[in-house]
mmCIF file of C-alpha atoms in Angstrom:
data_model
loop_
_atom_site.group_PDB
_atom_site.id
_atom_site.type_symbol
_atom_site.label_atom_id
_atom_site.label_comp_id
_atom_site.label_asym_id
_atom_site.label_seq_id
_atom_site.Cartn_x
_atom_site.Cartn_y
_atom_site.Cartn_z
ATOM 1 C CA UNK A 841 0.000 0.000 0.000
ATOM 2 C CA UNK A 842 1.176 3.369 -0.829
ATOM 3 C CA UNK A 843 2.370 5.324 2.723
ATOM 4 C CA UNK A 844 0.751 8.102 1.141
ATOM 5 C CA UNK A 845 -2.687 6.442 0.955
ATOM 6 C CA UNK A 846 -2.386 4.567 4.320
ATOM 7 C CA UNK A 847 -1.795 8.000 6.027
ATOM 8 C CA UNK A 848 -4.585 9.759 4.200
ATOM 9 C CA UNK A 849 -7.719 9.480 6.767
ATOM 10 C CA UNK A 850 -10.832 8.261 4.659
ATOM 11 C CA UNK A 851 -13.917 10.525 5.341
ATOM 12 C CA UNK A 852 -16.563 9.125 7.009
ATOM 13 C CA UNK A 853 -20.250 8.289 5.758
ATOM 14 C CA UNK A 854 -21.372 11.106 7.976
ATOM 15 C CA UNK A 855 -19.319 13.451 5.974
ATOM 16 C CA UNK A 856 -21.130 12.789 2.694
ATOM 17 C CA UNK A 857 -24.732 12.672 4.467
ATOM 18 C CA UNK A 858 -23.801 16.015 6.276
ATOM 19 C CA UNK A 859 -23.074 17.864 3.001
ATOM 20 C CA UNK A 860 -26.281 16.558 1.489
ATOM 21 C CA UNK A 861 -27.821 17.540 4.210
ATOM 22 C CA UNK A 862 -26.367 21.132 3.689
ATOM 23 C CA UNK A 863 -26.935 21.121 0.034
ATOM 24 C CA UNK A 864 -30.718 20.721 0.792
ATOM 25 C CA UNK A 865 -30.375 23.372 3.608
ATOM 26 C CA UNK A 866 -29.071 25.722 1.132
ATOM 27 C CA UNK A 867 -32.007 24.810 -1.316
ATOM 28 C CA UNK A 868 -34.770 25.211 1.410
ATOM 29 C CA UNK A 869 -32.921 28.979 2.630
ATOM 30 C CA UNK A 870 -32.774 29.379 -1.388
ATOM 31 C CA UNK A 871 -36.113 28.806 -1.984
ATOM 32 C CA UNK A 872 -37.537 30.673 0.858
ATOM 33 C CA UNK A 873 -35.858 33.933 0.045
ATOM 34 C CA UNK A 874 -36.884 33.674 -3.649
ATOM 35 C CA UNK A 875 -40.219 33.534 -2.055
ATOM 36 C CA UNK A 876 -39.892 36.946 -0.340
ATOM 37 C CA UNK A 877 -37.823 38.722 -3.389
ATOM 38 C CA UNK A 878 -41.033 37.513 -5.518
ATOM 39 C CA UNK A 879 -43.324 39.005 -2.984
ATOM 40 C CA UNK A 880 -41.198 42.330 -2.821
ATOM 41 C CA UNK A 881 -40.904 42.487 -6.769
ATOM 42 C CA UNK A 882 -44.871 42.416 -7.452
ATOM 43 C CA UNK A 883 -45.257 45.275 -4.596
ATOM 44 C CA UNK A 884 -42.106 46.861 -6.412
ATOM 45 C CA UNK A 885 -44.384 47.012 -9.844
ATOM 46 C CA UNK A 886 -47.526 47.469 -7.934
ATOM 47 C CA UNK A 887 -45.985 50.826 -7.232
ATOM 48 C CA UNK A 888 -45.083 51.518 -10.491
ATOM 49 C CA UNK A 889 -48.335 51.194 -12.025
ATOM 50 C CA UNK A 890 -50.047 52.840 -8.753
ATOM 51 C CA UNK A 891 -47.884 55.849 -9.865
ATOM 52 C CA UNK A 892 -48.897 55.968 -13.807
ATOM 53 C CA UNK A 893 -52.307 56.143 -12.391
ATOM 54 C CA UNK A 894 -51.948 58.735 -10.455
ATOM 55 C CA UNK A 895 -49.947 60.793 -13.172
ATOM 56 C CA UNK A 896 -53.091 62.393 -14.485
ATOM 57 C CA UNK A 897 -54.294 64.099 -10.927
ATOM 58 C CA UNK A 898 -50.269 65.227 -10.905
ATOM 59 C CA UNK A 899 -50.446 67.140 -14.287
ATOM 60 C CA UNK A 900 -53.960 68.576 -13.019
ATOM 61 C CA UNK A 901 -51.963 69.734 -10.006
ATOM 62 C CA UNK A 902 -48.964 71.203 -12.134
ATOM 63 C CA UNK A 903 -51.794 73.042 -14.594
ATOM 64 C CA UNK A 904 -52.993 74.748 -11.011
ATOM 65 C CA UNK A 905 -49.649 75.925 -10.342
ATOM 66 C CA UNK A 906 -49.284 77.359 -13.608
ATOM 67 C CA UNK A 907 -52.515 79.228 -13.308
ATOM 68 C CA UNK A 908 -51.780 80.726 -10.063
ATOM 69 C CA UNK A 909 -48.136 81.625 -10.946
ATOM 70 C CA UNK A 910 -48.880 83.674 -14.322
ATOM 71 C CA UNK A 911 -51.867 85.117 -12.178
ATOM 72 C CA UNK A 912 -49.501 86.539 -9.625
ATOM 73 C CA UNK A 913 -46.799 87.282 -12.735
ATOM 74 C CA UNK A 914 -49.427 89.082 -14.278
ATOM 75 C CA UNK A 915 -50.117 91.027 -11.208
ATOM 76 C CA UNK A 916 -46.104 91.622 -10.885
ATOM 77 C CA UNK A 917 -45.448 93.377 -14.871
ATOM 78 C CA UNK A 918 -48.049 95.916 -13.828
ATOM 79 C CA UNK A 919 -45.662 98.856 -13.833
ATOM 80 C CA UNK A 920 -47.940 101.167 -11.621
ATOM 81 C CA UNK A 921 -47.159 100.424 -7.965
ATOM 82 C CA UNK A 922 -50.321 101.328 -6.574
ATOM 83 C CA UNK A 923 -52.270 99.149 -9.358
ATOM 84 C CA UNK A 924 -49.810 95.977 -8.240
ATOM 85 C CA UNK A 925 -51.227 96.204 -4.939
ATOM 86 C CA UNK A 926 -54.565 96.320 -5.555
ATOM 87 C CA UNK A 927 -53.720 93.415 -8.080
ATOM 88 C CA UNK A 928 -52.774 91.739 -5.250
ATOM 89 C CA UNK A 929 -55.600 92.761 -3.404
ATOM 90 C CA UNK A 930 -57.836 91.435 -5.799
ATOM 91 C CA UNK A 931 -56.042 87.653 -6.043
ATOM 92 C CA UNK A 932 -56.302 87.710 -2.243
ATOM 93 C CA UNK A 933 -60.523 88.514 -2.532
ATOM 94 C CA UNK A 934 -60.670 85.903 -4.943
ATOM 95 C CA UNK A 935 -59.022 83.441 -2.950
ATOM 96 C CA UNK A 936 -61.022 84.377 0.704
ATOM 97 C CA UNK A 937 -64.434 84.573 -2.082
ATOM 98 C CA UNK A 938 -63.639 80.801 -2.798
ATOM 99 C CA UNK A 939 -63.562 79.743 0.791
ATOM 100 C CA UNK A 940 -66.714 81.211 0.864
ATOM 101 C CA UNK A 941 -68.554 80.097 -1.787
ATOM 102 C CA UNK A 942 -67.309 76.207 -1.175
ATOM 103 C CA UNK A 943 -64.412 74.947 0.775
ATOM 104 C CA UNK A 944 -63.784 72.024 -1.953
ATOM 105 C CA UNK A 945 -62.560 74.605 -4.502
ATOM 106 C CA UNK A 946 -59.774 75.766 -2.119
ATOM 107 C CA UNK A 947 -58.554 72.646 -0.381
ATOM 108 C CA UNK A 948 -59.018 71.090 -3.812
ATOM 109 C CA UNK A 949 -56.390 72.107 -5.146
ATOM 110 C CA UNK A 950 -53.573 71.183 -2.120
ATOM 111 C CA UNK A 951 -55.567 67.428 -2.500
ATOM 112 C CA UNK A 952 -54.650 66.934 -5.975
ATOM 113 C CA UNK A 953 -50.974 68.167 -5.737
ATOM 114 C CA UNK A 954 -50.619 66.093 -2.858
ATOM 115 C CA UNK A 955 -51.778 62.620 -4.540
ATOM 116 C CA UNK A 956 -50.050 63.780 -7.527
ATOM 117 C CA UNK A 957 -46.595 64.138 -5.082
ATOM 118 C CA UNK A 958 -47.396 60.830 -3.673
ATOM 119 C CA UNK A 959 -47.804 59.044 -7.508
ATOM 120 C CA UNK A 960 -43.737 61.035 -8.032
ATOM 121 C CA UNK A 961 -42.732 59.501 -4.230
ATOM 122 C CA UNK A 962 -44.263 55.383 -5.788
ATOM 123 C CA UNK A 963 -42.158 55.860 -8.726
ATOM 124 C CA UNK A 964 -39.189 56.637 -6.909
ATOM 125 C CA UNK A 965 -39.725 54.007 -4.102
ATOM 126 C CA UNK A 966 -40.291 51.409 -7.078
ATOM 127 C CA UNK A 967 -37.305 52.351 -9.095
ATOM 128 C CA UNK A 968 -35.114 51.806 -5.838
ATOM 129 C CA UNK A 969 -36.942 48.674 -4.426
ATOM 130 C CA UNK A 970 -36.065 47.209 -7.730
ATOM 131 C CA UNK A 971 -32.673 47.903 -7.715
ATOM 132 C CA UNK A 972 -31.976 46.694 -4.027
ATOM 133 C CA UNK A 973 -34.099 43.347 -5.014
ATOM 134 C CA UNK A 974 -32.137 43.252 -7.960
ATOM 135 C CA UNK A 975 -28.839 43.391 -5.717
ATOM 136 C CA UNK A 976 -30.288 40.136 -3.469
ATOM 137 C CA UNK A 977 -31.452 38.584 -6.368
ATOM 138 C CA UNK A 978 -27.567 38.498 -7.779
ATOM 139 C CA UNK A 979 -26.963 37.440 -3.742
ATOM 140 C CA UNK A 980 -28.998 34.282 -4.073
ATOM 141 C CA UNK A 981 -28.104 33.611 -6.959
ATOM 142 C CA UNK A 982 -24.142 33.488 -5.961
ATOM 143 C CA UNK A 983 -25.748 31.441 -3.460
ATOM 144 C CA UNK A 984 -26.611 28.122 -4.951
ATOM 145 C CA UNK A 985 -24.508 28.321 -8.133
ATOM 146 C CA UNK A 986 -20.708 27.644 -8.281
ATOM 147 C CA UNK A 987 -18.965 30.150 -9.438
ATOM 148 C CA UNK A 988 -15.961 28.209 -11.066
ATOM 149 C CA UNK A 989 -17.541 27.220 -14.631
ATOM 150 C CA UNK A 990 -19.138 31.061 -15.484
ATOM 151 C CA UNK A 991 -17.740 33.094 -12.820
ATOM 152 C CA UNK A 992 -20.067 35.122 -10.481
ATOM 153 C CA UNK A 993 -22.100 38.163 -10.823
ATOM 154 C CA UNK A 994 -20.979 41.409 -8.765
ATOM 155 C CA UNK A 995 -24.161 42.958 -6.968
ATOM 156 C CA UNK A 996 -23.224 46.091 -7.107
ATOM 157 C CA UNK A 997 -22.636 46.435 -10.798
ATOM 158 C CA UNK A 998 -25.998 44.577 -11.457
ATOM 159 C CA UNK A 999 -27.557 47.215 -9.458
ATOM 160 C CA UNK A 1000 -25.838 50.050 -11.033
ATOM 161 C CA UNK A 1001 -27.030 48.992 -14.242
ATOM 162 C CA UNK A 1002 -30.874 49.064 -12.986
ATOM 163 C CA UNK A 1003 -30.298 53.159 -12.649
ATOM 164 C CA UNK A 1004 -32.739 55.384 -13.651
ATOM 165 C CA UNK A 1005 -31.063 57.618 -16.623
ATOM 166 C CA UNK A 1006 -29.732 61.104 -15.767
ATOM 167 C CA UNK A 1007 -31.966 64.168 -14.819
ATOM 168 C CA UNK A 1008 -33.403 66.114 -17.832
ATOM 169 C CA UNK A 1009 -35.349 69.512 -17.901
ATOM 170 C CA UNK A 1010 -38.567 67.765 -18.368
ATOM 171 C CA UNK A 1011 -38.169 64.572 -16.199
ATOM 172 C CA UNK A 1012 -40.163 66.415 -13.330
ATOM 173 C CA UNK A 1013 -43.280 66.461 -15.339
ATOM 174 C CA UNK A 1014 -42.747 62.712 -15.867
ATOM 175 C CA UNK A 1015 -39.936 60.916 -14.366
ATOM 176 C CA UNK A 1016 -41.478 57.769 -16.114
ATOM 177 C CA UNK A 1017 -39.339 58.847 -18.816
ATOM 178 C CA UNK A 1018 -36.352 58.496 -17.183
ATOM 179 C CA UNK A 1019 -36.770 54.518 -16.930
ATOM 180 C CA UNK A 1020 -34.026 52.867 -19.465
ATOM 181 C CA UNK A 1021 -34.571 49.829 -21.442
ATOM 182 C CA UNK A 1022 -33.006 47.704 -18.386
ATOM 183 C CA UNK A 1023 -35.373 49.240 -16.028
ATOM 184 C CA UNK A 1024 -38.199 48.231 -18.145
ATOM 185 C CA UNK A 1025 -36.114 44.439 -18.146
ATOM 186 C CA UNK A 1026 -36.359 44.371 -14.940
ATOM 187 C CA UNK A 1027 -40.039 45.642 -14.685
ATOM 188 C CA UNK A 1028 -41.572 42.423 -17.187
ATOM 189 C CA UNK A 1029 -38.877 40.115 -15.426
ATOM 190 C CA UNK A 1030 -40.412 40.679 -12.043
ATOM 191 C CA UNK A 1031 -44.198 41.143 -12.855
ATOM 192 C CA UNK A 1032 -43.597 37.796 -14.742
ATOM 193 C CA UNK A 1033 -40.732 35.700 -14.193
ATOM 194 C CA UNK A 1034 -39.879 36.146 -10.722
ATOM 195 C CA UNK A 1035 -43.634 35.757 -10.062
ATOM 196 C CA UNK A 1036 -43.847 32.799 -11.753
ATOM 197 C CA UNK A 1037 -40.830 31.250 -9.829
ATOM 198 C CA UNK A 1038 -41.436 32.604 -6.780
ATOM 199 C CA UNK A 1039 -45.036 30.359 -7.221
ATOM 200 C CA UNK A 1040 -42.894 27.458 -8.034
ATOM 201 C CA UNK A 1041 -40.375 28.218 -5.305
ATOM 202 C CA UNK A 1042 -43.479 28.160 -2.939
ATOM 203 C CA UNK A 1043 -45.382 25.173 -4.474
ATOM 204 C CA UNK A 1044 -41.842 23.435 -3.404
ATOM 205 C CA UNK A 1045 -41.673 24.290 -0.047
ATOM 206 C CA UNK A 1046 -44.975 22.669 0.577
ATOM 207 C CA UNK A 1047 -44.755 19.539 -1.000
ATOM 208 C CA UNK A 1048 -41.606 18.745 0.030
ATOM 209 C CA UNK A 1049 -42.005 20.459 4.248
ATOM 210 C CA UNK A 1050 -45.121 21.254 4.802
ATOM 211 C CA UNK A 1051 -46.980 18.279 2.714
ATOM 212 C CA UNK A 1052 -44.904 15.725 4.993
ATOM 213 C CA UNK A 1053 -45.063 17.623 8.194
ATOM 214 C CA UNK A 1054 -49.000 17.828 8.349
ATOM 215 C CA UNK A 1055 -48.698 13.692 7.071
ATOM 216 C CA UNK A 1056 -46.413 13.225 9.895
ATOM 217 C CA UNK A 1057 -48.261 15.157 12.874
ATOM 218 C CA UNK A 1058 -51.818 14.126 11.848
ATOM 219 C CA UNK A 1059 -51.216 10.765 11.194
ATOM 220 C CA UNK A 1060 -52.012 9.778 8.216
ATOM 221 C CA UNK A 1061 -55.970 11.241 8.696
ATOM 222 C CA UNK A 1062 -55.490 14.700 7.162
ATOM 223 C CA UNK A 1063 -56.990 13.812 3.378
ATOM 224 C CA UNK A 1064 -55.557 15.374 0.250
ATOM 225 C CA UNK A 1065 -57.338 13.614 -2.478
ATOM 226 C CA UNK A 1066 -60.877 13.055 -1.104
ATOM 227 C CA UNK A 1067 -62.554 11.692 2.215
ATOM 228 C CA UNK A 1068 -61.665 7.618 1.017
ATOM 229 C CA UNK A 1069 -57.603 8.776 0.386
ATOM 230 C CA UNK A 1070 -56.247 8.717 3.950
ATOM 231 C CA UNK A 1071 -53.704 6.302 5.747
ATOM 232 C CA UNK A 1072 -56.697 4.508 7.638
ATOM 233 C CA UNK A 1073 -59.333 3.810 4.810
ATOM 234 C CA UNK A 1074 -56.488 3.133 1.937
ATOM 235 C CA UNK A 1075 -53.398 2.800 3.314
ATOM 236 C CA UNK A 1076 -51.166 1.708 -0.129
ATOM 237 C CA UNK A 1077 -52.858 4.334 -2.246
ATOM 238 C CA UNK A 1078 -52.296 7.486 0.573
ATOM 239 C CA UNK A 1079 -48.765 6.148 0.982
ATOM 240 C CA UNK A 1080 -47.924 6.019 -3.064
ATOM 241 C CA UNK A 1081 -49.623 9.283 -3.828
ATOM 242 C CA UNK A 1082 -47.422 11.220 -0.793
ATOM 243 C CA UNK A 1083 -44.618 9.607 -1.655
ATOM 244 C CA UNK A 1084 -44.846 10.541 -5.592
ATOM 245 C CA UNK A 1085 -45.624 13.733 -5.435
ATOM 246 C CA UNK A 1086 -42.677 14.508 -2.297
ATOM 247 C CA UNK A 1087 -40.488 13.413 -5.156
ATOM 248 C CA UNK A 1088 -41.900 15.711 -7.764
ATOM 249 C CA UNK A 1089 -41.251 18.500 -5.423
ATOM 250 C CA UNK A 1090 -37.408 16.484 -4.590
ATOM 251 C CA UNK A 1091 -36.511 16.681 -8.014
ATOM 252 C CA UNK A 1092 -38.058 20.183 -8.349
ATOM 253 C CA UNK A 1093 -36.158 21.820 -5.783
ATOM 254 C CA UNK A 1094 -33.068 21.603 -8.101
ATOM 255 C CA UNK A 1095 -34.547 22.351 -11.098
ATOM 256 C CA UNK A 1096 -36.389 25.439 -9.855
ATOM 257 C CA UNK A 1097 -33.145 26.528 -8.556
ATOM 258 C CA UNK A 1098 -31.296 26.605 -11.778
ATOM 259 C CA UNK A 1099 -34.404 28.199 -13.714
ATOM 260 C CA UNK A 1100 -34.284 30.608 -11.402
ATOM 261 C CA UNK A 1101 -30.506 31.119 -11.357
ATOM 262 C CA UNK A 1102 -30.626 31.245 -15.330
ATOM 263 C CA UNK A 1103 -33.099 33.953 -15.508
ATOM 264 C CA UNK A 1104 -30.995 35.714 -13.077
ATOM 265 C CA UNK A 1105 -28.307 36.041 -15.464
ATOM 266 C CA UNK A 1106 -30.639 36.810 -18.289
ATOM 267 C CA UNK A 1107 -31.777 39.519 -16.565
ATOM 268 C CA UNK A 1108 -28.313 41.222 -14.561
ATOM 269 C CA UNK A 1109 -26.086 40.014 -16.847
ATOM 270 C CA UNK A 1110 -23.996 42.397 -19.316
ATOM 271 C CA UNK A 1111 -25.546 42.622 -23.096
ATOM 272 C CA UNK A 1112 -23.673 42.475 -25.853
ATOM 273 C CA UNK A 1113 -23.765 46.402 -26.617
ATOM 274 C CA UNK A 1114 -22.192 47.306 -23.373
ATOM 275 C CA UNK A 1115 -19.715 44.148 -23.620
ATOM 276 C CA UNK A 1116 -18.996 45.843 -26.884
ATOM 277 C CA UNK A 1117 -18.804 48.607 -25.394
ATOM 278 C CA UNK A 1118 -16.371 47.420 -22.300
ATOM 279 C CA UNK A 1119 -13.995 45.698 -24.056
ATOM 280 C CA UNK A 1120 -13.626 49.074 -26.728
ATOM 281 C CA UNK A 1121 -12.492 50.874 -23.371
ATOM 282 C CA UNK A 1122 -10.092 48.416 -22.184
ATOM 283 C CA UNK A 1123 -8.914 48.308 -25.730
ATOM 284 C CA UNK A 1124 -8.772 52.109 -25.968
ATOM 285 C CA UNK A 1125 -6.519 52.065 -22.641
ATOM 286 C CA UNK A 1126 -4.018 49.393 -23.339
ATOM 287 C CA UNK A 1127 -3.554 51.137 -27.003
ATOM 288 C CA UNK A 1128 0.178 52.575 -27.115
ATOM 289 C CA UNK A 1129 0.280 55.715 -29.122
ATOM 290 C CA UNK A 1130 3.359 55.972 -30.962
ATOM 291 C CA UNK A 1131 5.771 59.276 -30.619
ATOM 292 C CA UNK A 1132 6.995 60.918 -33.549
ATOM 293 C CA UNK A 1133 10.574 61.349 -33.544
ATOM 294 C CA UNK A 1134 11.645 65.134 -33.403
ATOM 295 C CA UNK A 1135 13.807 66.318 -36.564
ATOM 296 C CA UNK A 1136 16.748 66.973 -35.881
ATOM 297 C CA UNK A 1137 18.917 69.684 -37.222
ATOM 298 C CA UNK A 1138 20.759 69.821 -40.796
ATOM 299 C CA UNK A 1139 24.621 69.387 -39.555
ATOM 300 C CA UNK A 1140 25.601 70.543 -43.627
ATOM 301 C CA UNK A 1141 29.048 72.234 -43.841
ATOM 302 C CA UNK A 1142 28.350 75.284 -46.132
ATOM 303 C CA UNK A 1143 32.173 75.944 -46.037
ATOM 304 C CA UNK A 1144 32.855 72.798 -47.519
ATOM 305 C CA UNK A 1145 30.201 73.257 -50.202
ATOM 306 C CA UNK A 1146 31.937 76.529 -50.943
ATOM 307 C CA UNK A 1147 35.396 75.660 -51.109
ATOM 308 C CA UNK A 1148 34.772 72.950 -53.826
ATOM 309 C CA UNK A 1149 35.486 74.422 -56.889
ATOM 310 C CA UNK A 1150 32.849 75.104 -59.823
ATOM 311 C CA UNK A 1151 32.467 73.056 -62.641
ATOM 312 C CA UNK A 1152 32.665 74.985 -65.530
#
């Protein structure tokens, strides 16, 4: 026997059954998060579309502020200073009029800029809930995957790349125009995919914990399949039907995993314009740009030119 061999301790069966047992740990913790990043992705686009609905009672609101701001320019270009005051005067009787007449049309007003604020402060919160769920989405995903075939995502730089675009002149009337075509990505990915494997991530969970555990504590009496399907009344038929469908949700707990992993880095992953556009700038920086030598000076001897005698 090689000395080598003989010294080398052989690991245990306990070894292998504790890192299965850790490999479904880090399934079940896997699959319970996704749950929760599911849950806060819908609310994430439930904002979003709360705040296009509310963008109509926020251009109402910005109309009003027009109208009262040229109404008290107006009154301010009036080059008589006695007429500006009563100008002002008047806006001030038209305003304490409107209280009078009906309280709606003055509070009306502050109630529509103020929904129309809150539709601005949804679209915000949703742009920056997505990007932190983006972040532990690339987390989970990091999680269950090893990183040695494909490398790893960075969190950070996924999350960067969920931005909204920079501020323009306009984006206060609608910010919705700010969203980039990876904002909108991420927008279908979680009102769809992520809700769609979130379900799945869920569906596991209970066949393969909670399906056994109420088996387990009730005894075989809880029925899943009608009144005649429980341990008691049919004992082979209960027993094969659990049994089958715990191992549709074994084998699923895997296979949900990767799906879920793979649409991770559909979705965070670099595209081919800005890897085209990331390997042009390392390019650009490693180019070496080459330096024109300098002339130099003429070193002719004009006095030797001018001693040599003309040909004639």
């Amino acid at each position: 026997m090689d000395p080598i061999q003989k010294l080398s301790p052989t690991p245990p069966n306990s070894c292998c059954r504790l890192n299965s047992f850790k490999r479904v740990g880090v399934l079940l913790a896997f699959h319970s998060a996704n749950i929760f990043v599911a849950i806060g992705g819908l609310l994430s686009v439930a904002l979003l579309l709360a705040s296009m609905v509310l963008m109509p009672v926020w251009f109402v609101a910005l109309l009003l502020v027009v109208i009262a701001m040229s109404a008290v320019h107006g009154v301010q270009q009036i080059s008589n200073k006695y007429l500006m005051y009563f100008g002002y005067v008047v806006l001030a009787a038209i305003y304490i009029a409107s209280l009078s007449v009906n309280w709606y049309i003055t509070v009306g007003p502050y109630a529509i800029l103020a929904v129309g604020a809150v539709g601005i402060g949804f679209f915000f919160l949703s742009a920056l809930t997505m990007k932190f769920l983006m972040k532990i989405d690339v987390h989970l995903a990091n999680f269950v995957h090893s990183p040695k075939a494909n490398g790893e995502l960075e969190p950070d730089e996924c999350m960067d790349r969920f931005k909204l675009s920079e501020t323009s002149d306009s984006s206060f009337l609608l910010p919705h125009i700010r969203m980039t075509g990876r904002v909108w990505l991420g927008v279908i990915y979680f009102a769809l995919h992520k809700l769609l494997v979130g379900g799945l991530s869920l569906a596991v969970l209970i066949i393969t914990v909670l399906l056994p555990a109420l088996v387990i504590f009730s005894g075989g009496d809880v029925s899943f399949f009608g009144n005649q399907a429980t341990l008691g009344n049919n004992p082979v038929v209960y027993i094969v039907l659990i049994v089958s469908i715990w191992l549709v949700g074994a084998v699923g707990m895997p296979v949900v995993a990767v799906r879920s992993v793979k649409l991770t880095w559909w979705v965070c992953g670099e595209s081919k314009s800005e890897q085209d556009q990331t390997t042009f700038l390392q390019t650009q920086g490693d180019v070496i740009i080459p330096i024109t030598p300098e002339p130099t000076a003429s070193t002719t001897n004009f006095e030797a030119l001018d001693s040599k005698p003309a040909v004639v």
